[in-house]
CSV table of C-alpha atoms and ligand atoms in Angstrom, one decimal:
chain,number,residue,atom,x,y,z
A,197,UNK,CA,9.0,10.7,-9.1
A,198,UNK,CA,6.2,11.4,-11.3
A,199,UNK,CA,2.8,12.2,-10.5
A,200,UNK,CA,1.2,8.9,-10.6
A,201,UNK,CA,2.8,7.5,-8.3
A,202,UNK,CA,2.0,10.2,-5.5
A,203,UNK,CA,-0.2,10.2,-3.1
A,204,UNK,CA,-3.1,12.8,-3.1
A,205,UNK,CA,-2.7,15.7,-1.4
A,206,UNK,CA,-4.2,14.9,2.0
A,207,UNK,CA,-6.8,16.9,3.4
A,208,UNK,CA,-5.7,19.8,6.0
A,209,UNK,CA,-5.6,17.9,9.2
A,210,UNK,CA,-2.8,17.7,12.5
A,211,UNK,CA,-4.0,14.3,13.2
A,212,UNK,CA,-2.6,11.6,12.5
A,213,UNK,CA,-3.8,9.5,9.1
A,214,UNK,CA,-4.4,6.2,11.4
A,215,UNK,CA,-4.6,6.3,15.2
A,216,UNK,CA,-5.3,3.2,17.2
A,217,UNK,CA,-6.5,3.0,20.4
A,218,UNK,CA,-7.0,0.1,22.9
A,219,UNK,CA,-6.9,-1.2,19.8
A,220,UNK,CA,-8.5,-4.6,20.7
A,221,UNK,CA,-9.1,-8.4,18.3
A,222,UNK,CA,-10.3,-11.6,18.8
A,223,UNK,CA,-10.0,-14.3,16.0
A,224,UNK,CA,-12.3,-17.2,16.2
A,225,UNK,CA,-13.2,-16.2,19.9
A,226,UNK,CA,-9.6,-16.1,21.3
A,227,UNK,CA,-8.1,-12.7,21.9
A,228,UNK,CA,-5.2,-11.8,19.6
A,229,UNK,CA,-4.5,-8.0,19.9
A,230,UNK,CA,-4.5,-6.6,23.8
A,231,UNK,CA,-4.7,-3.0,23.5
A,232,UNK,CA,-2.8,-1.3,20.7
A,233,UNK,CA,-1.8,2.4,20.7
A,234,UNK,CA,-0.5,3.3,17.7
A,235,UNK,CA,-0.5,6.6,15.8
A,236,UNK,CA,0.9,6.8,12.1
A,237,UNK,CA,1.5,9.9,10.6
A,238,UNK,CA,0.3,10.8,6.9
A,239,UNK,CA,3.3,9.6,4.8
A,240,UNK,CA,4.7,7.2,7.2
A,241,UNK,CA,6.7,4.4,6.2
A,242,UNK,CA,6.0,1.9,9.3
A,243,UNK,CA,7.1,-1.8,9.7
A,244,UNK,CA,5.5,-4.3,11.7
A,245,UNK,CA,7.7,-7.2,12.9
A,246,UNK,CA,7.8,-10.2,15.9
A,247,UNK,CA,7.2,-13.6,16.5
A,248,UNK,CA,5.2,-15.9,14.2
A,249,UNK,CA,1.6,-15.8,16.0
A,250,UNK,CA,2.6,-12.7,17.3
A,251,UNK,CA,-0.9,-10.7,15.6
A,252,UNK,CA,1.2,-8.5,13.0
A,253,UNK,CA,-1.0,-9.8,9.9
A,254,UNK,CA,-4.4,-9.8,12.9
A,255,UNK,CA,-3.2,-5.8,13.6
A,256,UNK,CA,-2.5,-4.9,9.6
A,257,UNK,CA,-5.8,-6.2,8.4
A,258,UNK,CA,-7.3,-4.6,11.6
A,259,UNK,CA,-5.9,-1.0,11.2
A,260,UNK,CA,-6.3,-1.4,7.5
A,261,UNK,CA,-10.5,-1.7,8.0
A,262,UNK,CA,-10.8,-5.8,6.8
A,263,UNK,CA,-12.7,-6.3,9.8
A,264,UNK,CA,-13.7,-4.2,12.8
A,265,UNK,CA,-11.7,-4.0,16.1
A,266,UNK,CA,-13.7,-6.1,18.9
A,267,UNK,CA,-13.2,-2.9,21.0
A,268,UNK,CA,-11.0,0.2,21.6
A,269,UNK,CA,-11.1,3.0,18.7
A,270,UNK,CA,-9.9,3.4,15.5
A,271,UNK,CA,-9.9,6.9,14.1
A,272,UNK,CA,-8.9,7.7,10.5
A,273,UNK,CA,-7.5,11.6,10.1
A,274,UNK,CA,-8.7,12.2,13.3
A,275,UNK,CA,-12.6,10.8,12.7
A,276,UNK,CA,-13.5,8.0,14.8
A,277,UNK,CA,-14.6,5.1,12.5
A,278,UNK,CA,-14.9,2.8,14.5
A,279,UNK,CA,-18.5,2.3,13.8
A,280,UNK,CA,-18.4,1.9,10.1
A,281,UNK,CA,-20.9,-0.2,8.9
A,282,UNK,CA,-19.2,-3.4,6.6
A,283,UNK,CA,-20.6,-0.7,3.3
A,284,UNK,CA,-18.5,2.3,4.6
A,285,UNK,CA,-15.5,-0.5,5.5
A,286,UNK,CA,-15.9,-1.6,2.2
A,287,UNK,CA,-15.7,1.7,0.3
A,288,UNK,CA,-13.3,2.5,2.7
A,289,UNK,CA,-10.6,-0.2,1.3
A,290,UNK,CA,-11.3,0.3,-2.0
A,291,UNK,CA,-10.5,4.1,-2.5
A,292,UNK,CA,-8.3,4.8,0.8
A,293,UNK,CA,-6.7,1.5,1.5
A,294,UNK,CA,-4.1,-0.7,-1.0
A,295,UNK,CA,-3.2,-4.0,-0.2
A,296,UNK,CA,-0.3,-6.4,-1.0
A,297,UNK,CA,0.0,-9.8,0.0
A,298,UNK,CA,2.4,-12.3,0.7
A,299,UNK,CA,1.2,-14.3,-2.3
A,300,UNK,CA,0.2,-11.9,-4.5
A,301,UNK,CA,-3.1,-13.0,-4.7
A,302,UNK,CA,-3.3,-12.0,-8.7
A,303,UNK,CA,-6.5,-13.3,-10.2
A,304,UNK,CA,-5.4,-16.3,-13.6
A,305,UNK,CA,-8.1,-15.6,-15.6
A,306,UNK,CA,-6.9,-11.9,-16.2
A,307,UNK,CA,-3.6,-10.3,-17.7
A,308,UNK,CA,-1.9,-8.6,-15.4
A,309,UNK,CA,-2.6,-4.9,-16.8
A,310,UNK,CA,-6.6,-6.4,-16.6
A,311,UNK,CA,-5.4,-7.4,-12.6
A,312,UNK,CA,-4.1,-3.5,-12.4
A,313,UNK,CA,-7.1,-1.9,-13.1
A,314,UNK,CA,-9.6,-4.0,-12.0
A,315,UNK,CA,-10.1,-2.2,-8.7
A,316,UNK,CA,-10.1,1.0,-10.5
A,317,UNK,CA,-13.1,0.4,-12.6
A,318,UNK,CA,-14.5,-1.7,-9.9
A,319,UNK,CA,-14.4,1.5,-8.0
A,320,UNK,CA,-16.3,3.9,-10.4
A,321,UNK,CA,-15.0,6.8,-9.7
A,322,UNK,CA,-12.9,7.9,-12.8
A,323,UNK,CA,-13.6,7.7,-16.3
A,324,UNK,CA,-12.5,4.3,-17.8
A,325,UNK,CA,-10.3,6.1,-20.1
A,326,UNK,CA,-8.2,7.7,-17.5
A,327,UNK,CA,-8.4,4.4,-15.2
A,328,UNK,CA,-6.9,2.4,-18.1
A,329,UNK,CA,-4.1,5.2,-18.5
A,330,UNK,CA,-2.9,5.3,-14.6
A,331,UNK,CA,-2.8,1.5,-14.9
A,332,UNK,CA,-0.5,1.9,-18.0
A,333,UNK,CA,1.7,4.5,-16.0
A,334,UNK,CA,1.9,2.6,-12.8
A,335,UNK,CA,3.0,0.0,-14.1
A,336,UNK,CA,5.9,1.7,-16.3
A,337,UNK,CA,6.5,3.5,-13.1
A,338,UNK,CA,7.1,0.1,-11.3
A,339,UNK,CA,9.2,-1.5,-14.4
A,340,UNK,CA,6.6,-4.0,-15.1
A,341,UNK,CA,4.9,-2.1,-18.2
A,342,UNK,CA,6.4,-4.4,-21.0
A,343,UNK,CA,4.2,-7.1,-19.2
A,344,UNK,CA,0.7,-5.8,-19.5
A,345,UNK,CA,-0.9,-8.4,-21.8
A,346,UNK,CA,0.9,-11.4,-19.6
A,347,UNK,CA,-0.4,-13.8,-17.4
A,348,UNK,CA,0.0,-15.0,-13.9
A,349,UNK,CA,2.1,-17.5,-15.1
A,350,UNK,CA,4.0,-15.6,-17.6
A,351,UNK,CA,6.3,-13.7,-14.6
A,352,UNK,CA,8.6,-14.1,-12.3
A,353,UNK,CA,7.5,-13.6,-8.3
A,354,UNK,CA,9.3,-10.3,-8.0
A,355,UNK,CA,7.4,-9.3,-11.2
A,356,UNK,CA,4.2,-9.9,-9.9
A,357,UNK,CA,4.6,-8.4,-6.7
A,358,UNK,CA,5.3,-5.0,-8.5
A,359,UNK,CA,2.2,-5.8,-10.5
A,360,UNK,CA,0.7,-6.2,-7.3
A,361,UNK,CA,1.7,-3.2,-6.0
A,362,UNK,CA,0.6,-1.0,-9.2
A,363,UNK,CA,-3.0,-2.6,-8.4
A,364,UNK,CA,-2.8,-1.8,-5.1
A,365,UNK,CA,-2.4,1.7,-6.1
A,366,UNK,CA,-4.9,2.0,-8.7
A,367,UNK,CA,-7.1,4.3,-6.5
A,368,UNK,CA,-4.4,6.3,-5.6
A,369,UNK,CA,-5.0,5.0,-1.7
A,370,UNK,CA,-3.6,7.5,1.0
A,371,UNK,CA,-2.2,3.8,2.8
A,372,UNK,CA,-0.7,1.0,1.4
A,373,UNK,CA,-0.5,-2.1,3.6
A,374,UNK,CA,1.9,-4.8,2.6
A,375,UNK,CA,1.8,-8.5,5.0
A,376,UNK,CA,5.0,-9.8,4.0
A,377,UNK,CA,5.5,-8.7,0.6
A,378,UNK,CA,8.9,-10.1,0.0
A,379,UNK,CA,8.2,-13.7,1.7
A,380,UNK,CA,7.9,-15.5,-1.2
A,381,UNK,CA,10.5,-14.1,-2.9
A,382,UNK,CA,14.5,-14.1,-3.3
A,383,UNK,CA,17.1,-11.6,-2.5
A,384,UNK,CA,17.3,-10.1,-5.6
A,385,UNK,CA,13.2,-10.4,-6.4
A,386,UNK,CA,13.1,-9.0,-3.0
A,387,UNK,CA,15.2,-5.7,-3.6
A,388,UNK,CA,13.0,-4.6,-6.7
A,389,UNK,CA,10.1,-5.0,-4.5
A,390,UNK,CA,12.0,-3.4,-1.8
A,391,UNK,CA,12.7,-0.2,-4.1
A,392,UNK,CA,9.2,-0.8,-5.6
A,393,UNK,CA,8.3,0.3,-2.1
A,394,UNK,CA,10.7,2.8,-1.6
A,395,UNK,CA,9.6,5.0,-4.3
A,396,UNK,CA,5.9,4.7,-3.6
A,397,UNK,CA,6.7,6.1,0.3
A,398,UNK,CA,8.6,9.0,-1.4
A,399,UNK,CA,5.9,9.7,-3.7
A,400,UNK,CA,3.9,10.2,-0.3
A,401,UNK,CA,1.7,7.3,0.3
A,402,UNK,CA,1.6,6.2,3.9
A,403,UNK,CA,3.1,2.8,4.0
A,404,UNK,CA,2.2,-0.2,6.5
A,405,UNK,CA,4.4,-3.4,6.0
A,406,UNK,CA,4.7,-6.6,8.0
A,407,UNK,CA,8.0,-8.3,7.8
A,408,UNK,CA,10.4,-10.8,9.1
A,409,UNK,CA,12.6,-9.3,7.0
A,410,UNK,CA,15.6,-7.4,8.7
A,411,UNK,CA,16.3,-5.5,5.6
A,412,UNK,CA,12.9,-4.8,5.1
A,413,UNK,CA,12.6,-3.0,8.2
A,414,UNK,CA,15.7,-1.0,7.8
A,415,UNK,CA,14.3,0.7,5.0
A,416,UNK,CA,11.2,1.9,7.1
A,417,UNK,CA,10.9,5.4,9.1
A,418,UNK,CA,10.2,3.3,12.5
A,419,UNK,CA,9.7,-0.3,13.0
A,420,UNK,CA,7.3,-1.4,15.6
A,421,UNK,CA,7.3,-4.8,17.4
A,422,UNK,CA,4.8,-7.0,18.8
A,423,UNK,CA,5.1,-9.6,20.5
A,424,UNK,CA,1.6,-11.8,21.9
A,425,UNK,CA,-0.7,-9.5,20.6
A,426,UNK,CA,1.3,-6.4,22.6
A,427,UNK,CA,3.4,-3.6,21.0
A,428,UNK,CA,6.7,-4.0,23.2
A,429,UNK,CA,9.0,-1.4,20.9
A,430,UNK,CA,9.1,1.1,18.6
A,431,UNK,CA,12.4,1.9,17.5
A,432,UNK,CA,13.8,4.3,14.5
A,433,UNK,CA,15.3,1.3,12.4
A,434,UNK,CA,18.6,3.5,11.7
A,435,UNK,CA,20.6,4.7,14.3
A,436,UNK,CA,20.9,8.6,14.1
A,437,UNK,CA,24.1,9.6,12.3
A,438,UNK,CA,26.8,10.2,15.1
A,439,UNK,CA,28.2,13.4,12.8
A,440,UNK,CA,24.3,14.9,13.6
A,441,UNK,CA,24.3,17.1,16.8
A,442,UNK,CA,22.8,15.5,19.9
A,443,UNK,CA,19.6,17.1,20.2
A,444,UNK,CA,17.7,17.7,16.6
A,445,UNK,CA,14.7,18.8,18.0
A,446,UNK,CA,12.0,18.3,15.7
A,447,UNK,CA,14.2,16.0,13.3
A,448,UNK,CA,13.8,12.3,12.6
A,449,UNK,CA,11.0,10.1,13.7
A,450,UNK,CA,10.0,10.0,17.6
A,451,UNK,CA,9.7,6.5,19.8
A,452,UNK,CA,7.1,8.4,21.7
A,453,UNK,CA,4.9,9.2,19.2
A,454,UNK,CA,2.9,5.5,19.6
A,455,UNK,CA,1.5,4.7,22.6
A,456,UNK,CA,0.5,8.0,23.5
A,457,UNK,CA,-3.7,8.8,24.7
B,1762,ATP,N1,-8.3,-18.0,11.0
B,1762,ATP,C1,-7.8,-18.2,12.3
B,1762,ATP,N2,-8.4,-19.1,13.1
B,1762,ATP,C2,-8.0,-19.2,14.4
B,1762,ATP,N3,-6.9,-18.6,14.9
B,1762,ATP,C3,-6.3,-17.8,14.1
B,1762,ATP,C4,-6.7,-17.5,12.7
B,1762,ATP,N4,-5.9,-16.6,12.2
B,1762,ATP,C5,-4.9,-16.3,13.1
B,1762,ATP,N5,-5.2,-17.0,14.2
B,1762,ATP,C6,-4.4,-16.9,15.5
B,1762,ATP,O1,-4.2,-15.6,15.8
B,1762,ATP,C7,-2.9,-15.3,16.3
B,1762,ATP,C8,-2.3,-14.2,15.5
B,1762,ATP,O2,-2.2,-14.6,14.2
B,1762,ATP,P1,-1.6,-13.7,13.1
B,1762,ATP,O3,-1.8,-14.4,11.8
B,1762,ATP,O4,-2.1,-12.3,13.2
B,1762,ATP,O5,0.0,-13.7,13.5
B,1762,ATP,P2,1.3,-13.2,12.7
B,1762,ATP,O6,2.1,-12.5,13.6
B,1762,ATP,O7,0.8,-12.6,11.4
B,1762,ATP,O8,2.0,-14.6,12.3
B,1762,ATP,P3,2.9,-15.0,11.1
B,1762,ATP,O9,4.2,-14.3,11.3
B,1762,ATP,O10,3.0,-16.5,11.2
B,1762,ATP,O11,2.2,-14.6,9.8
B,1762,ATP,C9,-2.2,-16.7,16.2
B,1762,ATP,O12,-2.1,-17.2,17.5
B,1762,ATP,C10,-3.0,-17.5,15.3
B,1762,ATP,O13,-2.9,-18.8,15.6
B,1763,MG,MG1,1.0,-13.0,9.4
């Protein structure tokens, strides 16, 4: 993979990059989440699955900073921000965070390359220049370059959703939440997004996606799933290979690691 597509080097830290605690959501006055414990690891490629109603999207735009927990903690690298004023949240989700939705939620009035790196000059923290130039590469890098000067309306669903993707990485986020990504899409619209994915967890980004997609979930480190607002498992999606000897310690992804503090 090639450098724009990797994360940036995170910053010297055991903790976790995204650590919930009590984790705790109401929506419209009726709770929703009922204490989450959740720890992901920088890198991470974690799936969120479970019932329709369940609170996967309410938990993803929670730990993703869209709106503040109504109680427990939230800690990012190990610092509590919980108490982030809507400014820091703000900031927060436009450098740190990149989000893909079900819908792709691309704006008409733009080409898709202006979609890309809108965020980026929104953000102001590179020269134009160089924003324009990660957009041209991320969206090579994703197989969607030849459609920079298209519009919504101009490409197919599995198209835009890797256009979605290269805007959701325009900031070069350290997390990348996805709510459903392939939902409104077919099988084989849904495996480019699917590899689309793939290659941004290798290149290091820390990946959050909710799916009701089996095959989605198979392709993630651990899957975790919640059912009425609890998480009730957390399972390695593959089964360790029966060749491996029975006791890797320090190999593989642990079910204990959420759910602990
Ligand atoms: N805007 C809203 N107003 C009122 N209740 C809401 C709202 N959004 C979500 N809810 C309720 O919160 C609960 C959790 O919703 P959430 O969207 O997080 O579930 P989900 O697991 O993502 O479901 P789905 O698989 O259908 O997307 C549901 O009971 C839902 O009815
Ligand atoms: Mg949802």
């Amino acid at each position: 993979m090639t450098s724009t597509l990797a994360s940036p080097v995170p910053a010297p830290t055991s903790a976790p990059l995204l650590s919930a605690r009590d984790l705790r959501q109401s929506v419209s006055g009726r709770a929703v989440l009922h204490g989450i414990d959740l720890d992901v690891d920088a890198g991470e490629h974690l799936a969120i699955t479970g019932p329709s109603g369940s609170g996967k999207s309410t938990l993803l735009h929670t730990l993703a900073g869209l709106e503040p927990p109504s109680s427990g903690h939230l800690l990012w690298a190990g610092e509590d921000r919980t108490g982030d004023r809507e400014a820091e949240r703000a900031r927060h989700r436009l450098l740190e965070v990149g989000f893909v939705f079900q819908q792709f939620h691309l704006l008409r009035g733009l080409s898709l390359f202006d979609n890309v790196v809108m965020p980026g000059l929104l953000a102001r923290t590179s020269p134009r220049r160089s924003v324009l130039r990660r957009g041209r590469e991320l969206m090579e890098q994703l197989g969607v370059g030849e459609l920079a000067e298209r519009g919504v309306g101009e490409a197919s669903g599995g198209q835009l959703q890797r256009v979605a993707i290269a805007r959701a990485l325009i900031n070069a986020p350290r997390l990348l939440v996805a709510d459903e990504p392939t939902g409104a899409l077919d099988s084989a619209a849904s495996a480019t997004v699917m590899d689309a994915l793939a290659q941004v967890s290798a290149a290091g980004t820390t990946l959050l996606v909710v799916t009701h997609d089996p095959e989605v979930a198979a392709r993630a480190d651990r899957v975790v799933r919640l059912e009425d607002g609890r998480i009730t498992g957390i399972t390695p999606p593959v089964p360790e290979p029966s060749a491996a000897p029975p006791d890797r310690a320090g190999s593989g992804r642990s079910q204990h690691r959420a759910g602990r503090g």
